Coordinates of C-alpha atoms and ligand atoms in Angstrom, one line a residue:
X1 CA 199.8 119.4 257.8
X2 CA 202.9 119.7 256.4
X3 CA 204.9 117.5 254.1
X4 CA 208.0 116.0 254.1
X5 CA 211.4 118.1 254.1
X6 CA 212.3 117.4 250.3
X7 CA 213.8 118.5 247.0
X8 CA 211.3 119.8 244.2
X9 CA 213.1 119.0 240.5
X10 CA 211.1 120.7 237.7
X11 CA 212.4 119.4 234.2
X12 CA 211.4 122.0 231.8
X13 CA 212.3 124.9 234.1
X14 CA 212.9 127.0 231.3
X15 CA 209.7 126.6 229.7
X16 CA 206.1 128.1 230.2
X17 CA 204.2 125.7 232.4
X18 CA 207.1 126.8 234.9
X19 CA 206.9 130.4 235.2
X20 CA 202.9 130.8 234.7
X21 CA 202.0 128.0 237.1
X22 CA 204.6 126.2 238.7
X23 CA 207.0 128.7 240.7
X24 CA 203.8 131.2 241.4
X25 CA 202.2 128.0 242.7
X26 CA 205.5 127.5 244.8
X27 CA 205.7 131.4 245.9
X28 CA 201.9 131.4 246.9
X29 CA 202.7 127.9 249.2
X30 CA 205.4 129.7 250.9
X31 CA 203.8 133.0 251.4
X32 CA 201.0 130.7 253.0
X33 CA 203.8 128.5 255.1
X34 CA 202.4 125.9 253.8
X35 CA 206.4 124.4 252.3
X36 CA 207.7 122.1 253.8
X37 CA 210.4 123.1 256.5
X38 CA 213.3 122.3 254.8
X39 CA 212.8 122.4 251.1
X40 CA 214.8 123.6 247.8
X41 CA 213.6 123.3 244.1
X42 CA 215.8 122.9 241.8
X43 CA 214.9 123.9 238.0
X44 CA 216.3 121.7 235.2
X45 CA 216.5 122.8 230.9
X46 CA 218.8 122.8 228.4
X47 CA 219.3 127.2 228.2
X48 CA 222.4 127.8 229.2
X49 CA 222.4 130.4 232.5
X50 CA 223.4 130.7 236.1
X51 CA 220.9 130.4 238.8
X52 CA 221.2 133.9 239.5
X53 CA 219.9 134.8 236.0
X54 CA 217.5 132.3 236.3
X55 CA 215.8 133.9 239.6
X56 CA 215.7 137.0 238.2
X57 CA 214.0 136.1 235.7
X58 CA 211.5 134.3 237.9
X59 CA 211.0 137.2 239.7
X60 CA 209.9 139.0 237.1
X61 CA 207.3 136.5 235.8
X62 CA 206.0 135.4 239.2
X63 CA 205.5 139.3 239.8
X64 CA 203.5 139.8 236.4
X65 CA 201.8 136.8 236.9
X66 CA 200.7 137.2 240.6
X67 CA 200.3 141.4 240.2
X68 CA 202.5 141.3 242.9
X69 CA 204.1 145.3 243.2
X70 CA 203.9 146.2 246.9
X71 CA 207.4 146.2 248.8
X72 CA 206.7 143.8 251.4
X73 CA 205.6 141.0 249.0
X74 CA 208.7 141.5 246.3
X75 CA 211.0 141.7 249.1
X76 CA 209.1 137.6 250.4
X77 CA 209.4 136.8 246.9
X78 CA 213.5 137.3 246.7
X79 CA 213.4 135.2 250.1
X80 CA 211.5 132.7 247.8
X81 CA 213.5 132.9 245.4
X82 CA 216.5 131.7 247.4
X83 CA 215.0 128.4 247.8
X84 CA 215.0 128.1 243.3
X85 CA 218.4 126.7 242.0
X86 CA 219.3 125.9 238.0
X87 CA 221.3 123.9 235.9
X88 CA 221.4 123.1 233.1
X89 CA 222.0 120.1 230.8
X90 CA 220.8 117.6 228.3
X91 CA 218.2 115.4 229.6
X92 CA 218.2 113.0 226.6
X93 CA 221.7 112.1 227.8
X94 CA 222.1 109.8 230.4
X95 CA 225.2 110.3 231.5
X96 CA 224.7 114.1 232.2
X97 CA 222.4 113.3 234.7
X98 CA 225.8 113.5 237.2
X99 CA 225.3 116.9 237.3
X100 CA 221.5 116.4 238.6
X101 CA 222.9 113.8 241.0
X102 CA 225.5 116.4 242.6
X103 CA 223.6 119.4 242.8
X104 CA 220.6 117.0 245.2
X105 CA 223.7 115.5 247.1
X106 CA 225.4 119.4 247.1
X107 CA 221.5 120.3 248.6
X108 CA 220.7 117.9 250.6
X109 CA 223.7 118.0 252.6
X110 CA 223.9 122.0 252.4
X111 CA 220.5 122.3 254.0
X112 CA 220.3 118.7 256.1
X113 CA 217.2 117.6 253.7
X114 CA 216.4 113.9 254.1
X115 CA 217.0 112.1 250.8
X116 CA 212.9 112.8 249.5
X117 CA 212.9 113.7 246.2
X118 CA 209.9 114.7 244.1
X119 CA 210.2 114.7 240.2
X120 CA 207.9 117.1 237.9
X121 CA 208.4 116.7 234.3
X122 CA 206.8 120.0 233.2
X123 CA 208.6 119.0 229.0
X124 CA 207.2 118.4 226.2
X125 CA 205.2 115.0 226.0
X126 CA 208.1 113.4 224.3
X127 CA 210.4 113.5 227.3
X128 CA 207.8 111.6 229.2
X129 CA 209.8 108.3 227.9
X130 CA 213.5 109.1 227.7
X131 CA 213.6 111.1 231.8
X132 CA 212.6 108.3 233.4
X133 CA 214.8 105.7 232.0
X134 CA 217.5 108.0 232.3
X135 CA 216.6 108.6 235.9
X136 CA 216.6 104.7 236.5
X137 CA 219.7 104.6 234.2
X138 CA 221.5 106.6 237.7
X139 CA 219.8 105.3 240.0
X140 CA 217.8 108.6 240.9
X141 CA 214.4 106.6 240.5
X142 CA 214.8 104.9 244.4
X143 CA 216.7 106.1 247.5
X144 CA 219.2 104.1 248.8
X145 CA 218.8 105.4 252.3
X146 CA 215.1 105.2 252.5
X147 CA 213.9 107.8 251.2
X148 CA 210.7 108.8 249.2
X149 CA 210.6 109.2 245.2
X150 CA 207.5 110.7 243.3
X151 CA 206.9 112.0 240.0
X152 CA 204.5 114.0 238.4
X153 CA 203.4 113.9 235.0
X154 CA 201.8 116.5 233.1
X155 CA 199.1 115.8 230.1
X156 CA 199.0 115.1 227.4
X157 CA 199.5 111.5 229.2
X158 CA 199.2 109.3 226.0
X159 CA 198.3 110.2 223.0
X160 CA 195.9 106.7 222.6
X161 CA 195.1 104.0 224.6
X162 CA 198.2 102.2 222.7
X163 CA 201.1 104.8 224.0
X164 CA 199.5 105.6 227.4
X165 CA 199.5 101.7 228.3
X166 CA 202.8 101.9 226.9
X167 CA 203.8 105.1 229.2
X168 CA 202.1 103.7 232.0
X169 CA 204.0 100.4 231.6
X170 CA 207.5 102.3 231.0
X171 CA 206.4 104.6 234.4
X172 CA 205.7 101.6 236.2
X173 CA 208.6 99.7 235.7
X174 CA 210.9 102.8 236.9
X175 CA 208.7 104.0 239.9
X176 CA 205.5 102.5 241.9
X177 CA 202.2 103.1 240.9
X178 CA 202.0 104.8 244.3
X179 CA 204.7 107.1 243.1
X180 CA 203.5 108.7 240.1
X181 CA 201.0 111.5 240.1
X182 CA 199.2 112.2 236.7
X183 CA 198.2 115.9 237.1
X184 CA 194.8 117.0 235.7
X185 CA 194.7 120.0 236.9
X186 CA 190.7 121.3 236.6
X187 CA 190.9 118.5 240.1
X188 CA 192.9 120.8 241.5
X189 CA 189.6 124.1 241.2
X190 CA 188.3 124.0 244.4
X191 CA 184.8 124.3 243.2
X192 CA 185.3 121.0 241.0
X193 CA 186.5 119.8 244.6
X194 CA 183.2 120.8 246.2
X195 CA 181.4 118.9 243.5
X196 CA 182.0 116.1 246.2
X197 CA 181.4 117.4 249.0
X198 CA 178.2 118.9 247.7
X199 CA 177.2 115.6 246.6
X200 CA 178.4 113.9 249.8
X201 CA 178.2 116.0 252.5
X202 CA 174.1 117.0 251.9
X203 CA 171.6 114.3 252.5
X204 CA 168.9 116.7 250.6
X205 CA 171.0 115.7 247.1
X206 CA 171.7 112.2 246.7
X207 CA 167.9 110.6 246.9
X208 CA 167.2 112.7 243.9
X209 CA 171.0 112.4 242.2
X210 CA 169.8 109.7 239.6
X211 CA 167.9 108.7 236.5
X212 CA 165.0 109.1 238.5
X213 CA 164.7 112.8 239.0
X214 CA 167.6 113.9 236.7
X215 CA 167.1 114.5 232.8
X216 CA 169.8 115.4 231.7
X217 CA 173.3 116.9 232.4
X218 CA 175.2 119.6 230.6
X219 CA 178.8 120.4 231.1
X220 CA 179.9 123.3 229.1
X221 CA 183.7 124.2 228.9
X222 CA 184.6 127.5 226.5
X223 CA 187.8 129.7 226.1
X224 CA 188.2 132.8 224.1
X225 CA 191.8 132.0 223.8
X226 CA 192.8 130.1 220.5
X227 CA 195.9 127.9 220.2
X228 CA 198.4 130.6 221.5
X229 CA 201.8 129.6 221.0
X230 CA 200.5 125.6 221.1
X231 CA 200.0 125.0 217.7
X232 CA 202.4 122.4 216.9
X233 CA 201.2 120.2 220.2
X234 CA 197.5 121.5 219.4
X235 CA 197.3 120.7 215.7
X236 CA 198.4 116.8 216.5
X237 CA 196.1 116.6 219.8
X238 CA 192.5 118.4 219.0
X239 CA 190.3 119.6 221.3
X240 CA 188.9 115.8 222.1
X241 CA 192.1 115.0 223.6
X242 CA 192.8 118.4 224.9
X243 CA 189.6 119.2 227.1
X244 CA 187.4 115.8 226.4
X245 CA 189.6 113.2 227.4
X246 CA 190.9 114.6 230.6
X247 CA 189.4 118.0 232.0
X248 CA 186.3 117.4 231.4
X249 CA 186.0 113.5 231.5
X250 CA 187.1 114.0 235.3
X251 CA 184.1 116.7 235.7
X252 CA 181.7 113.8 234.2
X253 CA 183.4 111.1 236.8
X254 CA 183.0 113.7 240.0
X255 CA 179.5 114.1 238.7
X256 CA 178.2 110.8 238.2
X257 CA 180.4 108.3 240.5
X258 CA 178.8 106.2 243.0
X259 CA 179.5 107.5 247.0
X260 CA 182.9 106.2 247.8
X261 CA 183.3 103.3 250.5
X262 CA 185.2 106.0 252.8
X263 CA 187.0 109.1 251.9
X264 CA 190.5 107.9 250.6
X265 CA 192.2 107.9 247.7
X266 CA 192.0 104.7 246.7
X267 CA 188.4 104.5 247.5
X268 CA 187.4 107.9 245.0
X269 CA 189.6 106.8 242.6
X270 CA 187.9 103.0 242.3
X271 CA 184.7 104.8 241.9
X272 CA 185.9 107.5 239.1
X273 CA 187.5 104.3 237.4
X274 CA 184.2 103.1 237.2
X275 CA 182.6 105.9 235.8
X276 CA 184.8 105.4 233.1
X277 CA 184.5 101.8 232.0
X278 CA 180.5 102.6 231.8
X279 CA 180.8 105.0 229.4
X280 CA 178.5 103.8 226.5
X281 CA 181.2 103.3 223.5
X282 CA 179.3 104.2 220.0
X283 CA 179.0 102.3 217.0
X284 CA 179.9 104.3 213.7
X285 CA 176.1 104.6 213.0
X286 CA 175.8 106.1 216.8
X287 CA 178.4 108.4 216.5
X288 CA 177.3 110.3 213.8
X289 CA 174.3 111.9 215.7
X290 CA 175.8 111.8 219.2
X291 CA 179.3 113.8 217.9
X292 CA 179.9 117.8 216.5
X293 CA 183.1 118.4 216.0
X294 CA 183.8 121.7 214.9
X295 CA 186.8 124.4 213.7
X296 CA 187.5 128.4 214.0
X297 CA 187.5 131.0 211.5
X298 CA 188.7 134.3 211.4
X299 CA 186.4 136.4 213.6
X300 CA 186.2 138.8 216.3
X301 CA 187.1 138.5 220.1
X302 CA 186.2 141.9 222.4
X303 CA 186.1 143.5 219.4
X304 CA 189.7 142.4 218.2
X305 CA 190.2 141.1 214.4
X306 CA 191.5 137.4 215.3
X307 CA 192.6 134.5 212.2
X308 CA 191.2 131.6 211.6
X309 CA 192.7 128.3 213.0
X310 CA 194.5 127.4 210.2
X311 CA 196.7 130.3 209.7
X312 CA 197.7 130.1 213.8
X313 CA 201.4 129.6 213.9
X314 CA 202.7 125.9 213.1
X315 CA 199.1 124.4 212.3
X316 CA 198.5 122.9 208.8
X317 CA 197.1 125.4 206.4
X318 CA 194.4 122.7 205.6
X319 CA 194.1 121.1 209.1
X320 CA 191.4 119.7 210.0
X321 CA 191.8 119.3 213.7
X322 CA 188.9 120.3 215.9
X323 CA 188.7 123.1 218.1
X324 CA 185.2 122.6 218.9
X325 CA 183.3 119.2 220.4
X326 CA 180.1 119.1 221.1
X327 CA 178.5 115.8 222.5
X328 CA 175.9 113.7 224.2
X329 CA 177.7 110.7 226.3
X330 CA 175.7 108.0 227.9
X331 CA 176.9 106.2 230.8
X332 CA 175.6 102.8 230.9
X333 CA 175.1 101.9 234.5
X334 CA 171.9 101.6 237.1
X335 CA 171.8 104.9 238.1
X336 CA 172.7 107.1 234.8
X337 CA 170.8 104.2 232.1
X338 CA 169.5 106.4 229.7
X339 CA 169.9 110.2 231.2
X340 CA 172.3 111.9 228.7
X341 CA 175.9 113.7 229.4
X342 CA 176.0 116.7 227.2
X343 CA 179.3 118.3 226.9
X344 CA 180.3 121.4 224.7
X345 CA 183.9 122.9 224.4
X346 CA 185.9 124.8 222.0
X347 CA 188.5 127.7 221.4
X348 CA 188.2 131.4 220.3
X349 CA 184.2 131.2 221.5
X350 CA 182.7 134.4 222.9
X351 CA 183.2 133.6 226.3
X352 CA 185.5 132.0 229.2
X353 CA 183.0 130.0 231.1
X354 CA 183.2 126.0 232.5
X355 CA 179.4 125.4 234.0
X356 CA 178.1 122.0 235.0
X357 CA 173.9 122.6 234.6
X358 CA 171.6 119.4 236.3
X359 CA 168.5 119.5 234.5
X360 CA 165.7 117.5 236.9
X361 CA 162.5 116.0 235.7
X362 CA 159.0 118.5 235.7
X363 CA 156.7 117.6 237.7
X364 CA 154.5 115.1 235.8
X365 CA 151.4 117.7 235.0
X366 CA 151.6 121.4 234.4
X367 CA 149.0 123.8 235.8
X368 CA 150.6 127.1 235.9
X369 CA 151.8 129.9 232.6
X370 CA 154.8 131.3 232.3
X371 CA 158.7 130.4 232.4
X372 CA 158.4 126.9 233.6
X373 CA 155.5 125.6 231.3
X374 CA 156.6 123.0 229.2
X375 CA 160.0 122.2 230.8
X376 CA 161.7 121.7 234.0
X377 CA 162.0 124.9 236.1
X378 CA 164.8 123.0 238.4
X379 CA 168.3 123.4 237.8
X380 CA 171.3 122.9 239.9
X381 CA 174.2 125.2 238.2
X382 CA 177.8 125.1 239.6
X383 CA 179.8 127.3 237.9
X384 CA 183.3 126.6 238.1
X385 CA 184.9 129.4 236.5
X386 CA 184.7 132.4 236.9
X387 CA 182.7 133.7 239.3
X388 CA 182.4 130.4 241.5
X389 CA 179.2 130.1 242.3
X390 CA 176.1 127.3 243.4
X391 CA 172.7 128.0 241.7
X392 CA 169.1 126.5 242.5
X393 CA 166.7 127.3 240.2
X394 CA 162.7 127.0 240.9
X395 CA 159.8 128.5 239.7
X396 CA 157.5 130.9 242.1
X397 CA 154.5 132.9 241.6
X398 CA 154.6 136.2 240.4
X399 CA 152.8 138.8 242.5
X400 CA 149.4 139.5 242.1
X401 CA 146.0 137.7 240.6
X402 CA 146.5 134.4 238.7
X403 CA 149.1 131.9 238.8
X404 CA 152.2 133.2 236.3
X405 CA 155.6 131.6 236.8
X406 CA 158.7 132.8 237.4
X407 CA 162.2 131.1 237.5
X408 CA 164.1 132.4 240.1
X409 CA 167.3 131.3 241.5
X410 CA 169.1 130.5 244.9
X411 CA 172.4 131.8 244.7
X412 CA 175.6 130.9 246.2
X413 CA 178.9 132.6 245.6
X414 CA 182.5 131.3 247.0
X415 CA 184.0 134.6 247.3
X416 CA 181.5 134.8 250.5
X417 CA 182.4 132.0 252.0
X418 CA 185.7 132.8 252.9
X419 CA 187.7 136.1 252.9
X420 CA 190.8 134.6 251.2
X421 CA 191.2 134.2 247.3
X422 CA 190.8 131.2 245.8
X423 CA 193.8 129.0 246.1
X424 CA 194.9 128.1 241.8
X425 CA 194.8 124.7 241.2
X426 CA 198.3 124.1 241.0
X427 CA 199.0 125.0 244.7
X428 CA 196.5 121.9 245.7
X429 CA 197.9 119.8 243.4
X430 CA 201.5 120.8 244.0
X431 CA 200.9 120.5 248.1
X432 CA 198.8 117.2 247.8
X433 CA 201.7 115.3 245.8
X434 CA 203.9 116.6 248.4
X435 CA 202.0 115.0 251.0
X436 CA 201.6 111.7 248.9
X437 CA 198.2 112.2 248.8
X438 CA 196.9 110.9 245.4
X439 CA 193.5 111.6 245.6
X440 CA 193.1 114.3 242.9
X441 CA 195.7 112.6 240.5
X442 CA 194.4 110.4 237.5
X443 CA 195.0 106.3 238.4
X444 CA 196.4 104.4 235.0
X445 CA 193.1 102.2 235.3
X446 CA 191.1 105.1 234.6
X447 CA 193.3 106.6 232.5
X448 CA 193.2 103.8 230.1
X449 CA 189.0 103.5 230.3
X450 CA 188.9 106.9 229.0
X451 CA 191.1 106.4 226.0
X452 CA 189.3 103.7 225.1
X453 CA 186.3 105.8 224.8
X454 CA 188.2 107.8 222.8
X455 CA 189.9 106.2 220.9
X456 CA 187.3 104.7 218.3
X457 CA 186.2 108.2 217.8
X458 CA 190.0 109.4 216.7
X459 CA 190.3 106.2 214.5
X460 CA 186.8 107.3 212.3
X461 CA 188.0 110.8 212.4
X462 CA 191.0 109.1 211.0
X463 CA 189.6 107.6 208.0
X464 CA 187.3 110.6 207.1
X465 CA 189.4 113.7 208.3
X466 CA 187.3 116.3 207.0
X467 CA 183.8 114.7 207.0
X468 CA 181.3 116.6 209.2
X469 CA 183.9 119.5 210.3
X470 CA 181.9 122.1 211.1
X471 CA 183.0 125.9 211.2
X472 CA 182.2 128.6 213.0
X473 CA 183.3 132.2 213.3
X474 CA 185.8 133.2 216.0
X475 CA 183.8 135.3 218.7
X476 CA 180.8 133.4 218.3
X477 CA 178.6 130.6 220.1
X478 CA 180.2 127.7 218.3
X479 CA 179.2 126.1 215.0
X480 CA 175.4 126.7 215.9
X481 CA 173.8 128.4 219.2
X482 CA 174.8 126.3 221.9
X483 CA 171.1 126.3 223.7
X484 CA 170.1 123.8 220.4
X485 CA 172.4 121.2 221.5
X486 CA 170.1 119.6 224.5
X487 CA 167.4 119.9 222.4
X488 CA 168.5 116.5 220.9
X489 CA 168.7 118.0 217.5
X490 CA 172.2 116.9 216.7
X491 CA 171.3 115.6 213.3
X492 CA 169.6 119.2 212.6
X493 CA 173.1 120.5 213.3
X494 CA 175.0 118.6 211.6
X495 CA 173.0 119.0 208.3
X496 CA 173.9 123.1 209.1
X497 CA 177.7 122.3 208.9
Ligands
LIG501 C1 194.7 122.9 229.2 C2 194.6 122.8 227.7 O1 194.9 121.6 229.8 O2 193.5 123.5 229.8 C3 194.4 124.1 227.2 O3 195.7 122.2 227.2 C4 193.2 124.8 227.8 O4 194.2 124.1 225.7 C5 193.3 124.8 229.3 O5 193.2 126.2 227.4 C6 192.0 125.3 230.0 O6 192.3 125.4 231.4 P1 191.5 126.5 232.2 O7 191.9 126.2 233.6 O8 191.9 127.8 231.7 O9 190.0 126.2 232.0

């Protein structure tokens, strides 16, 4: 299906989201034919240049970031291209948004596109309040000749539960609610996707997808990247509302959300709010045991001499954000009562890996030696990056007299599935808020649930900033070998740090 003949405006166009994600995102949709018919983007910042300078400059990211070299596909990419526009001005100031105004009119009547126009605010955070107003300011947030406005928000999307009711009250007052798309964008990996139809499309699944037959859950999340360039946002933000509070909150919702009435947007999204407002909100005393948080030191990454956090550029030479969480959530509802969420993420760690493990019950007695004697041998493993892959784990006998165990493992990798690579996440969510479909964007209700789990953890942090930091070296497991953590021994852990 195809969406709407429309006008793409990214605000930020000169900044990184744009050129890593956005436009290869774009490129990749057209290559595919998947644009609408009639469609232009136009590319807003403050850098002075021409749109000619602007493309070229395009064209040499989107190359670099796509490996694209062959003839054929620069020479698509230039036709691309053509559809990219800039301008430039100041978007703090209201009354520049003329120029805005002209160049859609100048568009939309150069290439007959209805009036459709779709906002992304790719900026930093602060812009989030002042481009909106400014857009209603000019009248740019409705059509006057019916028709369609969206926008779409990047994280982080409040900051607290405080400033995102107040961002979700300022958004709502410019556009509808059915307007705004709050992008998360692990929603948009297709094997996070396939987390529901797994779940819901399987009938061998569901009977045992509960307290029942499941222990626990683990939901792992590492990067061997540190802050990059992002230390100024990073240093303010930590890793619990970097990863926790969005990414991997959303994986915990696909996870443990009740089967949807029927398969619309409204319907997931009621369920994934509900996910939310069950999370089990700890005391103080709770939180110390349930909690890690944890910072990186100098180390080494593939062999590479790397610093420690707090000599990254623009972070506080005695921070103490976290760039490491490790935690055990509860949700507190009929089918999850009491079977624990464990998630663990954090920078500069040895390796690049997001893995959601289902630990299931063992059976009740144990008669056999070997790899499954005193624990489960069952394990569902869906890996979502890299190397996409479904894993069942079971033990069998081993060859031969007696009755020794062996876990082995039912494998299932995407790249056989289908030929093609796997679309980035971007492209879904980029084609989906195109077609209006909101399924895989964050709803405010949600949003808000999750920041009030949250947010009483910031507030302690708060008061004791450096209490119970824990370090570890760059290049390593995190502040103690992650394999402890489901072993309930948080308090061991914590007496390490
Ligand atoms: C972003 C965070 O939202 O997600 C980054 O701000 C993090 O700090 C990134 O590195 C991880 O995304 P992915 O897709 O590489 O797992």
């Amino acid at each position: 299906k195809k969406a709407e003949n429309q006008i793409l405006v990214i605000f930020g166009a000169s900044g990184d989201l744009t050129h890593r994600k956005l436009l290869p995102a774009l490129f990749e949709l057209y290559s595919r034919d998947l644009l609408p018919e009639k469609f232009q983007v136009i590319g807003a910042a403050r850098t002075p240049q021409s749109t000619d300078e602007f493309r070229n400059k395009q064209q040499a990211f989107i190359s670099e970031v796509l490996k694209i070299s062959d003839y054929s596909q620069l020479s698509k990419l230039a036709d691309f291209l053509q559809l990219v526009n800039y301008i430039d001005f100041d978007t703090d100031d209201a009354k520049q948004y003329q120029i805005l105004k002209e160049k859609i009119i100048f568009l939309e009547k150069e290439y007959n596109i209805p009036d459709n126009i779709i906002y992304y605010l790719a900026t930093p955070p602060a812009m989030y309040d002042i481009i909106p107003i400014n857009l209603q300011k000019c009248g740019m947030n409705v059509s006057l000749s019916g028709g369609s406005r969206k926008i779409i928000i990047e994280k982080p999307f409040g900051y607290d539960l405080e400033s995102a009711q107040r961002l979700n009250h300022l958004l709502e007052s410019t556009f509808h609610e059915s307007e705004i798309f709050r992008i998360d964008h692990y929603l948009g990996k297709e094997t996070v996707q396939n987390i529901l139809v797994l779940r819901f499309s399987n009938g061998i699944f569901e009977p045992l997808w509960n307290r029942n037959y499941i222990d626990s859950i683990e939901i792992i999340s590492t990067e061997t990247l540190g802050v990059e360039n992002r230390g100024k946002y990073y240093d303010i933000v930590g890793a619990l509302r970097d990863m926790v509070q969005n990414h991997l909150m959303q994986l915990i919702a696909f996870i443990a959300m009740e089967p949807p009435a029927t398969f619309d947007p409204e319907s997931i999204r009621d369920e994934i709010a509900k996910v939310f407002k069950a999370l089990h909100v700890y005391s103080p005393e709770e939180r110390v045991h349930n909690i890690i948080r944890g910072q990186y030191m100098e180390g080494n990454i593939d062999e590479k001499k790397v610093i420690g956090y707090r000599r990254e550029k623009n972070v506080a030479p005695n921070s103490n954000t976290e760039t490491y969480i490790a935690m055990k959530l509860m949700i507190d509802n009929w089918r999850w009562g009491g079977i624990p969420f464990f998630i663990y993420t954090g920078k500069r760690l040895k390796e690049k890996r997001t893995e959601i493990i289902i630990h299931f019950k063992s059976t009740p007695q144990q008669f056999f030696i070997g790899q499954c004697s005193g624990s489960s041998c069952n394990q569902l493993i869906i890996k979502v990056q890299p190397d996409e892959s479904i894993s069942l784990k079971f033990g069998l006998k081993i060859p031969g007299a007696g009755f020794e165990v062996k876990q082995v493992s039912m494998d299932f990798k995407y790249n056989t599935l289908s030929e093609e690579k796997l679309p980035d996440a971007y492209e879904r969510l980029l084609l989906d808020a195109m077609l209006g479909d909101s399924t895989l964007f964050s709803r405010n209700d949600a949003l808000e649930a999750s920041w009030k789990f949250i947010d009483p953890i910031e507030e302690e942090w708060k008061k004791h900033p450096s209490k119970d930091l824990c370090y570890y070296k760059a290049g390593s497991t995190g502040p103690t070998i992650i394999s402890n953590f489901r072993e309930q021994t948080f308090r061991y852990i914590r007496n390490e740090c």
